[in-house]
Short mmCIF file of C-alpha atoms in Angstrom, two decimals:
data_model
loop_
_atom_site.label_atom_id
_atom_site.label_comp_id
_atom_site.label_asym_id
_atom_site.label_seq_id
_atom_site.Cartn_x
_atom_site.Cartn_y
_atom_site.Cartn_z
CA MET H 98 12.37 252.22 180.15
CA SER H 99 9.13 250.55 179.07
CA GLU H 100 7.94 251.10 175.54
CA GLN H 101 5.00 253.51 175.24
CA PRO H 102 1.95 252.15 173.38
CA ALA H 103 1.57 253.51 169.89
CA ARG H 104 -1.07 256.18 169.48
CA PRO H 105 -3.77 255.27 166.92
CA GLU H 106 -3.48 256.92 163.54
CA PRO H 107 -6.00 259.74 163.03
CA VAL H 108 -8.78 258.79 160.63
CA ILE H 109 -9.04 261.76 158.23
CA VAL H 110 -10.66 261.92 154.80
CA LEU H 111 -10.61 264.98 152.53
CA LEU H 112 -13.71 265.30 150.37
CA ALA H 113 -14.76 267.41 147.42
CA PRO H 114 -18.22 269.04 147.61
CA ASP H 115 -19.69 266.15 145.58
CA GLY H 116 -18.39 263.53 148.01
CA ARG H 117 -15.35 262.37 146.02
CA VAL H 118 -12.25 261.52 148.06
CA THR H 119 -9.32 263.93 147.57
CA GLY H 120 -7.21 262.85 150.55
CA TRP H 121 -6.90 259.60 152.53
CA SER H 122 -4.90 259.20 155.77
CA GLU H 123 -3.10 256.08 157.00
CA GLY H 124 -5.70 255.81 159.73
CA ALA H 125 -8.47 255.77 157.11
CA ALA H 126 -6.60 253.04 155.21
CA ARG H 127 -6.44 250.94 158.40
CA LEU H 128 -10.06 251.53 159.43
CA PHE H 129 -11.66 250.95 156.03
CA ALA H 130 -9.08 248.41 154.70
CA CYS H 131 -8.53 250.46 151.55
CA ASP H 132 -5.32 252.19 150.46
CA ALA H 133 -5.06 255.78 149.22
CA ALA H 134 -4.42 254.79 145.61
CA GLU H 135 -7.79 253.07 145.44
CA ALA H 136 -9.66 255.69 147.50
CA VAL H 137 -8.65 259.00 145.90
CA GLY H 138 -11.09 260.03 143.20
CA ALA H 139 -13.86 257.64 144.29
CA ALA H 140 -17.20 258.62 145.81
CA LEU H 141 -16.93 257.68 149.48
CA PRO H 142 -20.27 255.81 149.89
CA ALA H 143 -19.62 253.79 146.71
CA LEU H 144 -16.02 253.11 147.73
CA LEU H 145 -17.13 251.60 151.04
CA GLY H 146 -20.18 249.84 149.64
CA ARG H 147 -22.50 251.96 151.76
CA PRO H 148 -25.06 253.60 149.46
CA GLY H 149 -27.22 254.47 152.49
CA ALA H 150 -24.54 256.92 153.57
CA ALA H 151 -24.94 259.09 150.45
CA GLU H 152 -27.86 261.19 151.70
CA PRO H 153 -26.58 261.95 155.23
CA LEU H 154 -23.07 262.59 153.85
CA ALA H 155 -24.50 265.08 151.33
CA ALA H 156 -26.24 266.88 154.22
CA ALA H 157 -22.97 267.03 156.14
CA LEU H 158 -21.09 268.40 153.11
CA LYS H 159 -23.79 271.00 152.55
CA THR H 160 -23.36 272.20 156.14
CA ALA H 161 -19.58 272.37 155.67
CA ALA H 162 -20.01 274.31 152.42
CA SER H 163 -21.91 276.97 154.38
CA GLY H 164 -18.89 277.42 156.65
CA ARG H 165 -20.15 275.43 159.64
CA SER H 166 -19.04 272.11 161.11
CA TRP H 167 -21.34 269.11 161.22
CA SER H 168 -21.10 266.31 163.81
CA GLY H 169 -23.06 263.09 163.87
CA VAL H 170 -23.11 259.41 162.97
CA LEU H 171 -22.71 258.15 159.39
CA PRO H 172 -23.31 254.54 158.23
CA LEU H 173 -19.84 254.16 156.74
CA SER H 174 -18.80 251.05 158.66
CA GLY H 175 -20.51 248.43 160.83
CA ASP H 176 -23.27 250.08 162.90
CA GLY H 177 -21.94 253.49 161.94
CA VAL H 178 -19.14 255.82 162.96
CA SER H 179 -19.12 259.20 164.69
CA VAL H 180 -17.71 261.90 162.41
CA THR H 181 -17.06 265.61 162.28
CA CYS H 182 -17.30 267.27 158.87
CA ALA H 183 -15.56 270.65 158.87
CA PRO H 184 -15.08 273.20 156.05
CA LEU H 185 -11.64 273.38 154.39
CA ALA H 186 -10.61 276.32 152.21
CA CYS H 187 -8.81 275.40 148.99
CA ALA H 188 -5.93 277.28 147.35
CA ASP H 189 -8.08 278.03 144.29
CA GLY H 190 -10.63 279.80 146.47
CA GLY H 191 -13.08 276.90 146.51
CA THR H 192 -14.24 274.95 149.53
CA SER H 193 -13.93 271.27 150.34
CA ALA H 194 -14.39 269.39 153.58
CA VAL H 195 -12.31 267.42 156.03
CA LEU H 196 -14.01 264.39 157.55
CA THR H 197 -12.58 263.32 160.93
CA VAL H 198 -13.77 259.85 161.94
CA SER H 199 -13.91 258.49 165.50
CA PRO H 200 -13.19 254.74 165.17
CA PRO H 201 -16.16 252.65 166.32
CA TRP H 202 -14.07 250.81 168.90
CA ALA H 203 -13.06 254.09 170.57
CA GLY H 204 -16.11 256.34 170.22
CA GLY H 205 -18.22 254.81 172.99
CA LEU H 206 -15.31 254.60 175.42
CA GLU H 207 -14.26 258.17 174.65
CA LEU H 208 -17.81 259.39 175.23
CA LEU H 209 -18.00 257.57 178.56
CA ASN H 210 -14.63 258.96 179.60
CA GLU H 211 -15.74 262.47 178.70
CA ALA H 212 -19.00 261.96 180.58
CA GLY H 213 -17.01 260.90 183.65
CA ARG H 214 -14.93 264.08 183.45
CA ARG H 215 -17.68 266.58 182.72
CA ILE H 216 -20.89 265.34 184.35
CA GLY H 217 -21.36 266.09 188.04
CA SER H 218 -18.69 268.77 188.34
CA THR H 219 -20.90 270.48 190.94
CA LEU H 220 -23.92 269.61 193.08
CA ASP H 221 -26.09 272.10 191.21
CA LEU H 222 -28.96 270.12 189.72
CA HIS H 223 -29.60 272.32 186.69
CA ARG H 224 -25.91 272.52 185.81
CA THR H 225 -25.63 268.74 186.08
CA ALA H 226 -28.52 268.34 183.63
CA ARG H 227 -26.89 270.80 181.19
CA GLU H 228 -23.63 268.86 181.41
CA ILE H 229 -25.41 265.63 180.43
CA VAL H 230 -26.94 267.05 177.24
CA SER H 231 -23.78 268.95 176.29
CA VAL H 232 -21.79 265.70 176.38
CA THR H 233 -24.29 263.74 174.29
CA VAL H 234 -25.36 266.34 171.68
CA PRO H 235 -24.29 266.25 168.89
CA ARG H 236 -21.75 263.42 169.36
CA PHE H 237 -24.29 260.76 170.29
CA ALA H 238 -27.63 262.28 169.32
CA ASP H 239 -29.09 265.20 167.36
CA ALA H 240 -31.18 266.25 170.35
CA GLY H 241 -31.28 265.46 174.04
CA ALA H 242 -33.24 266.48 177.12
CA ILE H 243 -33.28 265.69 180.83
CA TYR H 244 -36.53 265.44 182.79
CA VAL H 245 -36.76 264.97 186.59
CA LEU H 246 -39.87 264.00 188.54
CA GLU H 247 -41.56 267.13 189.78
CA ARG H 248 -42.21 265.75 193.26
CA LEU H 249 -38.44 265.54 193.80
CA LEU H 250 -38.14 269.25 193.07
CA ALA H 251 -41.28 270.70 194.64
CA ASP H 252 -40.62 272.96 197.61
CA ASP H 253 -43.28 271.19 199.63
CA ASP H 254 -41.95 267.65 199.16
CA HIS H 255 -42.39 265.58 202.28
CA PRO H 256 -40.37 262.88 204.04
CA GLY H 257 -40.49 259.56 202.26
CA ALA H 258 -41.19 261.13 198.87
CA GLY H 259 -38.32 259.15 197.40
CA ASP H 260 -40.02 255.90 198.39
CA GLN H 261 -43.24 256.66 196.50
CA PRO H 262 -43.96 254.95 193.16
CA ALA H 263 -42.37 256.73 190.21
CA GLY H 264 -45.72 257.44 188.55
CA GLU H 265 -49.06 258.86 189.61
CA ALA H 266 -51.97 256.59 190.53
CA ASP H 267 -53.12 256.37 186.89
CA GLY H 268 -49.60 255.61 185.59
CA SER H 269 -48.88 259.12 184.30
CA VAL H 270 -45.71 260.97 185.28
CA VAL H 271 -45.26 264.64 186.15
CA VAL H 272 -41.80 265.89 185.26
CA ARG H 273 -39.88 269.13 184.88
CA ARG H 274 -37.55 269.74 181.93
CA LEU H 275 -34.16 270.72 183.36
CA ALA H 276 -32.04 270.88 180.20
CA VAL H 277 -32.43 270.51 176.44
CA ALA H 278 -30.00 270.67 173.51
CA PHE H 279 -30.45 270.51 169.73
CA ALA H 280 -28.07 270.12 166.83
CA GLU H 281 -26.95 273.32 165.10
CA ASP H 282 -29.02 272.58 162.00
CA ASP H 283 -32.29 272.49 163.95
CA PRO H 284 -34.44 275.65 164.17
CA SER H 285 -32.97 278.18 166.58
CA ASP H 286 -36.37 279.05 168.06
CA TRP H 287 -37.00 275.54 169.38
CA SER H 288 -35.85 276.67 172.81
CA ARG H 289 -39.11 278.65 173.01
CA GLU H 290 -41.13 275.53 172.20
CA PHE H 291 -39.28 273.39 174.76
CA PRO H 292 -38.42 275.82 177.59
CA VAL H 293 -36.25 274.74 180.48
CA GLY H 294 -38.26 274.61 183.70
CA GLU H 295 -41.54 273.59 182.05
CA VAL H 296 -43.63 271.09 184.04
CA ILE H 297 -45.30 268.42 181.88
CA VAL H 298 -47.73 265.58 182.56
CA TYR H 299 -47.14 262.53 180.34
CA PRO H 300 -50.04 260.04 180.14
CA PRO H 301 -49.34 256.38 180.93
CA SER H 302 -49.44 255.37 177.24
CA THR H 303 -46.49 257.58 176.28
CA PRO H 304 -42.98 256.14 175.96
CA TYR H 305 -41.79 258.58 178.63
CA ALA H 306 -44.24 257.39 181.29
CA ARG H 307 -43.63 253.76 180.37
CA CYS H 308 -39.87 254.08 180.69
CA VAL H 309 -40.18 255.64 184.16
CA THR H 310 -42.85 253.35 185.60
CA GLY H 311 -41.34 250.25 184.00
CA GLY H 312 -37.76 251.17 184.74
CA ALA H 313 -36.64 250.12 181.24
CA MET H 314 -35.50 251.92 178.10
CA VAL H 315 -38.11 252.49 175.40
CA GLU H 316 -37.17 252.93 171.74
CA PHE H 317 -39.74 254.62 169.50
CA GLY H 318 -40.14 256.55 166.26
CA GLY H 319 -41.51 259.73 164.74
CA ASP H 320 -45.22 258.98 165.18
CA ALA H 321 -44.80 258.88 168.94
CA VAL H 322 -42.98 262.20 168.79
CA GLN H 323 -46.01 263.81 167.18
CA ASP H 324 -48.38 262.15 169.64
CA THR H 325 -46.47 263.06 172.79
CA MET H 326 -44.54 266.24 172.02
CA ALA H 327 -46.05 268.17 169.15
CA THR H 328 -49.69 267.80 170.08
CA ARG H 329 -49.21 269.42 173.49
CA THR H 330 -48.77 272.72 171.61
CA GLY H 331 -51.79 272.08 169.41
CA ARG H 332 -49.71 271.91 166.22
CA VAL H 333 -46.87 270.05 164.58
CA ILE H 334 -43.63 271.98 165.02
CA ASP H 335 -41.67 272.40 161.78
CA GLY H 336 -38.78 269.96 161.61
CA LEU H 337 -39.78 268.01 164.72
CA LEU H 338 -40.87 264.95 162.75
CA ASP H 339 -37.41 264.77 161.18
CA HIS H 340 -36.40 263.14 164.46
CA VAL H 341 -37.36 259.55 163.68
CA SER H 342 -35.26 257.44 166.06
CA LEU H 343 -35.65 258.13 169.78
CA LEU H 344 -34.65 256.57 173.07
CA ALA H 345 -36.38 257.27 176.39
CA VAL H 346 -33.93 256.15 179.08
CA PRO H 347 -34.93 256.02 182.76
CA LEU H 348 -32.68 257.75 185.28
CA VAL H 349 -32.47 255.27 188.14
CA ALA H 350 -30.20 255.62 191.17
CA ARG H 351 -30.19 253.71 194.45
CA GLY H 352 -33.12 251.65 193.23
CA ARG H 353 -35.52 254.53 192.57
CA ALA H 354 -36.59 256.37 189.43
CA LEU H 355 -35.65 260.03 189.27
CA GLY H 356 -36.88 260.87 185.78
CA PHE H 357 -35.67 260.13 182.26
CA ALA H 358 -33.39 261.26 179.46
CA VAL H 359 -34.48 261.51 175.81
CA PHE H 360 -32.08 261.14 172.89
CA SER H 361 -33.09 261.44 169.23
CA ARG H 362 -31.54 261.15 165.77
CA LYS H 363 -32.84 262.70 162.59
CA ARG H 364 -33.97 261.19 159.31
CA GLY H 365 -31.04 260.42 157.03
CA ARG H 366 -28.73 259.52 159.89
CA LEU H 367 -28.09 256.12 161.34
CA PRO H 368 -30.93 255.07 163.73
CA PHE H 369 -30.08 253.93 167.22
CA ALA H 370 -28.73 250.36 167.19
CA ALA H 371 -28.24 247.83 169.97
CA ALA H 372 -24.74 249.19 170.72
CA ASP H 373 -26.16 252.71 170.98
CA ALA H 374 -28.85 251.53 173.40
CA ALA H 375 -26.22 249.91 175.60
CA LEU H 376 -24.15 253.11 175.53
CA ALA H 377 -27.24 255.20 176.36
CA ALA H 378 -28.00 252.94 179.33
CA GLU H 379 -24.44 253.33 180.63
CA LEU H 380 -24.55 257.10 180.18
CA ALA H 381 -27.93 257.30 181.92
CA GLY H 382 -26.67 255.22 184.83
CA ARG H 383 -23.74 257.54 185.40
CA ALA H 384 -25.88 260.61 184.91
CA ALA H 385 -28.55 259.33 187.32
CA THR H 386 -26.02 259.04 190.14
CA CYS H 387 -24.98 262.67 189.60
CA VAL H 388 -28.62 263.80 189.41
CA ASP H 389 -29.43 261.90 192.60
CA ASN H 390 -26.49 263.48 194.42
CA ALA H 391 -27.64 266.91 193.25
CA CYS H 392 -31.23 266.21 194.36
CA LEU H 393 -30.08 265.05 197.80
CA TYR H 394 -27.86 268.10 198.18
CA ARG H 395 -30.70 270.39 197.09
CA ARG H 396 -33.06 268.88 199.65
CA GLU H 397 -30.49 269.01 202.46
CA HIS H 398 -29.51 272.56 201.61
CA ARG H 399 -33.15 273.69 201.56
CA THR H 400 -33.82 271.91 204.86
CA ALA H 401 -30.76 273.42 206.50
CA THR H 402 -31.61 276.89 205.18
CA ALA H 403 -35.16 276.67 206.53
CA LEU H 404 -33.92 275.29 209.84
CA LYS H 405 -31.36 278.01 210.29
CA ALA H 406 -33.76 280.76 209.21
CA GLY H 407 -36.13 279.60 211.93
CA LEU H 408 -33.43 279.55 214.58
CA LEU H 409 -31.64 282.83 213.92
CA PRO H 410 -33.27 285.83 215.59
CA ALA H 411 -35.35 287.92 213.20
CA GLY H 412 -34.67 290.97 215.35
CA LEU H 413 -32.61 291.74 218.41
CA ALA H 414 -33.79 293.46 221.58
CA VAL H 415 -31.74 296.65 221.94
CA PRO H 416 -31.44 297.86 225.54
CA PRO H 417 -31.36 301.57 226.42
CA GLY H 418 -27.88 303.05 226.15
CA LEU H 419 -26.64 300.85 223.27
CA GLU H 420 -26.93 300.72 219.49
CA ILE H 421 -26.75 297.31 217.81
CA ALA H 422 -26.49 296.36 214.12
CA HIS H 423 -26.25 292.77 212.91
CA ARG H 424 -25.76 291.00 209.56
CA TYR H 425 -25.85 287.38 208.48
CA ARG H 426 -24.73 286.12 205.05
CA PRO H 427 -25.09 282.39 204.25
CA ALA H 428 -22.41 280.61 202.25
CA ARG H 429 -23.08 279.97 198.57
CA SER H 430 -21.91 276.35 198.83
CA GLY H 431 -23.92 275.36 201.88
CA VAL H 432 -25.42 276.38 205.22
CA GLY H 433 -23.01 276.53 208.13
CA GLY H 434 -23.36 276.87 211.88
CA ASP H 435 -22.91 280.60 212.56
CA TRP H 436 -25.24 282.06 215.20
CA TYR H 437 -25.61 285.02 217.52
CA ASP H 438 -28.02 286.35 220.12
CA VAL H 439 -28.61 289.41 222.30
CA VAL H 440 -30.48 288.72 225.55
CA PRO H 441 -31.82 291.49 227.89
CA LEU H 442 -31.02 290.86 231.56
CA PRO H 443 -32.33 292.36 234.81
CA GLY H 444 -30.86 295.70 235.81
CA ASP H 445 -30.84 296.91 232.17
CA ARG H 446 -27.82 294.72 231.44
CA VAL H 447 -27.47 292.76 228.21
CA ALA H 448 -25.80 289.47 227.27
CA VAL H 449 -24.23 289.01 223.83
CA VAL H 450 -23.41 285.53 222.52
CA ILE H 451 -21.87 284.66 219.14
CA GLY H 452 -20.71 281.25 217.98
CA ASP H 453 -19.89 278.97 215.07
CA SER H 454 -20.61 275.23 214.91
CA VAL H 455 -18.04 273.63 212.63
CA GLY H 456 -19.19 272.22 209.29
CA HIS H 457 -22.05 272.79 206.88
CA GLY H 458 -25.50 271.43 206.18
CA VAL H 459 -28.24 270.06 208.42
CA THR H 460 -25.86 268.65 211.04
CA ALA H 461 -24.14 271.98 211.61
CA ALA H 462 -27.44 273.87 211.57
CA ALA H 463 -28.97 271.44 214.08
CA ALA H 464 -25.95 271.71 216.40
CA MET H 465 -26.09 275.48 216.10
CA GLY H 466 -29.77 275.47 217.05
CA GLN H 467 -29.21 273.38 220.16
CA LEU H 468 -26.27 275.49 221.33
CA ARG H 469 -28.04 278.77 220.64
CA VAL H 470 -31.14 277.76 222.62
CA ALA H 471 -28.96 276.46 225.45
CA ALA H 472 -26.87 279.65 225.51
CA HIS H 473 -30.00 281.81 225.51
CA THR H 474 -31.36 279.86 228.48
CA LEU H 475 -28.09 279.95 230.43
CA VAL H 476 -27.51 283.69 230.08
CA SER H 477 -31.17 284.34 230.92
CA CYS H 478 -30.53 282.53 234.22
CA GLU H 479 -27.80 285.14 234.85
CA PHE H 480 -24.90 282.70 234.91
CA PRO H 481 -21.62 284.58 234.40
CA PRO H 482 -19.99 284.20 230.96
CA ALA H 483 -17.35 281.69 232.07
CA GLU H 484 -19.96 279.40 233.61
CA VAL H 485 -22.16 279.74 230.53
CA LEU H 486 -19.29 278.37 228.40
CA GLU H 487 -18.52 275.58 230.86
CA ARG H 488 -22.13 274.41 230.73
CA LEU H 489 -22.24 274.79 226.94
CA ASP H 490 -19.11 272.65 226.68
CA SER H 491 -20.86 269.93 228.65
CA ILE H 492 -23.84 270.13 226.28
CA ALA H 493 -21.55 270.05 223.22
CA GLN H 494 -20.03 266.81 224.49
CA ASP H 495 -23.42 265.13 223.98
CA LEU H 496 -23.76 266.31 220.38
CA ASP H 497 -22.45 264.45 217.34
CA ALA H 498 -18.84 263.40 218.00
CA ALA H 499 -17.71 265.19 214.84
CA GLN H 500 -19.19 268.49 216.00
CA PHE H 501 -17.50 271.23 217.95
CA ALA H 502 -18.07 274.97 218.13
CA THR H 503 -16.45 278.27 218.98
CA CYS H 504 -18.29 280.74 221.17
CA LEU H 505 -17.83 284.13 222.82
CA CYS H 506 -20.07 285.36 225.64
CA MET H 507 -20.21 288.89 227.03
CA VAL H 508 -22.40 290.58 229.64
CA CYS H 509 -22.46 294.38 229.43
CA ASP H 510 -23.91 297.15 231.62
CA PRO H 511 -24.84 300.03 229.25
CA ALA H 512 -24.83 302.50 232.13
CA THR H 513 -21.16 301.98 232.97
CA LEU H 514 -20.06 300.29 229.68
CA ARG H 515 -18.31 297.66 231.79
CA CYS H 516 -18.23 294.15 230.34
CA GLU H 517 -17.43 290.63 231.45
CA LEU H 518 -16.16 288.28 228.72
CA ALA H 519 -15.30 284.61 228.30
CA CYS H 520 -14.18 282.92 225.06
CA ALA H 521 -14.16 279.36 223.73
CA GLY H 522 -11.83 279.44 220.74
CA HIS H 523 -13.68 282.25 218.97
CA PRO H 524 -11.96 285.05 216.99
CA PRO H 525 -11.28 288.13 219.16
CA PRO H 526 -13.72 291.07 219.17
CA LEU H 527 -12.40 294.31 217.66
CA LEU H 528 -12.74 297.82 219.01
CA ALA H 529 -12.90 300.76 216.54
CA LEU H 530 -12.03 303.93 218.47
CA PRO H 531 -13.24 307.50 217.80
CA ASP H 532 -9.66 308.60 216.96
CA GLY H 533 -9.67 306.45 213.80
CA THR H 534 -7.71 303.51 215.15
CA ALA H 535 -8.77 299.95 215.86
CA ARG H 536 -7.45 297.24 218.15
CA ARG H 537 -8.41 293.91 219.61
CA PHE H 538 -10.72 294.11 222.59
CA ALA H 539 -9.47 292.39 225.74
CA PHE H 540 -10.60 288.78 225.78
CA PRO H 541 -9.38 285.52 227.36
CA GLN H 542 -8.32 282.43 225.39
CA GLY H 543 -10.14 279.11 225.83
CA LEU H 544 -10.72 275.77 224.12
CA PRO H 545 -13.59 275.43 221.63
CA LEU H 546 -16.74 273.79 222.92
CA GLY H 547 -16.84 270.01 222.68
CA VAL H 548 -13.14 269.28 222.12
CA SER H 549 -12.01 268.69 225.69
CA ASP H 550 -12.05 265.42 227.59
CA ALA H 551 -15.45 264.98 229.20
CA ASP H 552 -13.77 263.76 232.39
CA HIS H 553 -11.62 266.91 232.56
CA PRO H 554 -13.82 269.84 231.48
CA PRO H 555 -12.06 273.14 230.82
CA ALA H 556 -12.22 276.04 233.27
CA TYR H 557 -12.89 279.12 231.16
CA GLU H 558 -11.28 282.38 232.21
CA GLN H 559 -13.38 285.51 232.58
CA LEU H 560 -12.06 289.04 232.08
CA GLU H 561 -13.47 292.50 232.73
CA ALA H 562 -13.12 295.36 230.24
CA ARG H 563 -14.78 298.67 229.39
CA ILE H 564 -16.09 299.99 226.06
CA PRO H 565 -14.76 303.54 225.56
CA PRO H 566 -17.44 306.17 224.82
CA GLY H 567 -18.00 306.58 221.08
CA ALA H 568 -16.18 303.33 220.23
CA THR H 569 -17.69 300.50 218.18
CA LEU H 570 -17.30 296.90 219.36
CA ALA H 571 -17.39 294.25 216.59
CA PHE H 572 -18.17 290.56 217.05
CA TYR H 573 -17.88 288.30 213.99
CA THR H 574 -17.36 284.72 212.82
CA ASP H 575 -14.32 283.36 210.97
CA GLY H 576 -16.04 283.43 207.58
CA LEU H 577 -15.44 287.18 207.53
CA VAL H 578 -11.70 286.99 208.20
CA GLU H 579 -10.37 283.60 207.09
CA SER H 580 -9.99 282.20 203.57
CA ARG H 581 -7.63 280.25 201.33
CA MET H 582 -6.05 283.53 200.20
CA ARG H 583 -5.00 284.77 203.64
CA ASN H 584 -4.59 283.56 207.20
CA ILE H 585 -6.86 284.61 210.04
CA ASP H 586 -4.49 287.27 211.43
CA GLN H 587 -4.32 288.98 208.03
CA GLY H 588 -8.11 288.78 207.80
CA ILE H 589 -8.57 290.33 211.24
CA ALA H 590 -6.27 293.19 210.22
CA ARG H 591 -8.38 293.77 207.08
CA LEU H 592 -11.56 293.78 209.17
CA ALA H 593 -10.04 296.33 211.57
CA SER H 594 -9.21 298.61 208.61
CA ALA H 595 -12.70 298.16 207.20
CA LEU H 596 -14.26 299.12 210.54
CA VAL H 597 -12.29 302.35 210.61
CA ALA H 598 -12.95 303.17 206.95
CA SER H 599 -16.70 302.49 207.29
CA ARG H 600 -17.20 304.51 210.48
CA SER H 601 -20.48 306.41 210.19
CA ALA H 602 -23.03 308.16 212.33
CA SER H 603 -25.35 305.29 211.46
CA LEU H 604 -24.29 301.90 212.83
CA GLU H 605 -26.40 300.22 210.13
CA ASP H 606 -24.41 302.07 207.46
CA THR H 607 -21.20 301.02 209.18
CA ALA H 608 -22.24 297.35 209.02
CA ASP H 609 -23.11 297.66 205.32
CA GLY H 610 -19.83 299.43 204.63
CA VAL H 611 -17.78 296.71 206.30
CA LEU H 612 -19.43 293.97 204.23
CA ALA H 613 -19.02 296.02 201.05
CA LEU H 614 -15.28 296.49 201.67
CA LEU H 615 -14.84 292.79 202.43
CA SER H 616 -17.07 291.55 199.58
CA ASP H 617 -14.28 289.35 198.18
CA GLN H 618 -14.31 287.45 201.48
CA GLN H 619 -17.94 286.45 201.21
CA GLY H 620 -19.45 283.29 199.76
CA HIS H 621 -17.14 280.47 200.83
CA ASP H 622 -18.47 280.33 204.40
CA ASP H 623 -21.29 281.70 206.54
CA ILE H 624 -20.69 285.19 207.88
CA ALA H 625 -22.10 286.77 211.03
CA LEU H 626 -21.31 290.36 212.07
CA LEU H 627 -22.57 292.08 215.22
CA LEU H 628 -21.73 295.73 215.96
CA ILE H 629 -22.34 297.38 219.35
CA ARG H 630 -21.85 301.06 220.14
CA PRO H 631 -22.78 303.20 223.18
CA ALA H 632 -25.73 305.39 222.28
CA ALA H 633 -25.02 309.10 221.94
CA ALA H 634 -26.01 311.09 225.04
#
């Protein structure tokens, strides 16, 4: 068996309130090249020959004495080390502190590894921005914020917006603040001064505009903070000018600027060095990819939602002799291809079509739109249900090769309640009877649209059936009956029970009751529900 690599010794230092060393781990001895005999009893900054660390260390110890932990960078070695200073109760009732040091050779790598695990866990843009600042504050910076160009977020953005220059014509940039985080020892009311969602215009002379238009990181100090942040409120915010070392880092992905990140460190702590700038650039590069993915998803989701909203019928024509109630619930994670239609036919008959184009997003919504329009046209021409599906299958063959769809078509005569049905791989309709039972309505099996060989198109079977007086006929898509928790047969059985339990004099109330009883089923996929009942005499 191969030998496992030795784990690095933890770097732990116990400190008295005045900064004297009371405990010294083996890891501390290795990192600082000083054994415990020499370290215990000495003031830590003097021991390490780092007098500049005295002031920030005193601030950390003061925070620990109040019962809170402090995290940040202290100039104890090289360009500084990341530390956590936590309170430690003593046996005599007093309080000291335990200083846990992240070795300089591991801190940057650990931060990048954590960023890789935590940033981009979803395609939600605002959550992605919050993940970026939560990873970097307070480990890397005392404050951080993410800004994205407003034109990438505006609801009226137009095609090609991503190819436009990052700045406005005069070099200014218009951005929206998506996330902000401050160290615990900053004023708690700063969130009111820097609200998430605020849209800001930064003039071309500001570091923020320069980093976006130039595509390069800009390092600046406290004066620029006052000029670009405090003055927009008409006053200097208490404590803001304590942030004296700042980095404005462009967020660039696929060759285009998306916005920028800001990181700052306070007076008394180690300013950003060259190694920090390199780490910030690496973090921003990874974050920008996640932000870009979230922006692309947001745009596609909005496009698909608008497309589908325009294609689904706002209202259905209800012929004499029937009651119809319909519901559509989009998926939380994306827009799918569920669709339905009710088409009046000559002789007071009515055609009902319901289908589901596989997949999510614009492709599924576009396929759904083409199939729905084609189905509407075919049933309006009074083709029988089986021929409607055969012609739809031929149309589906010409769509994207990765697309296929299920569909069910029915033509009903409200006067006799006789129906003709044909099915292309769609879940079976259910019939809720007046006696409080429910069963599957008669329907033929058939291949989904678009999956057969184009040279050997399927011949769809057509059946005749009759809706019993007082019964409710339910059409639906698989999002209402299928999930990771149960198979489709179990889901259909649950829907049948819900139809019986929700039976009401009002078909609209019945539809609402079914969705309420199956609320745990909703969200992972689009849902369409269509209820039909003979009108009371």
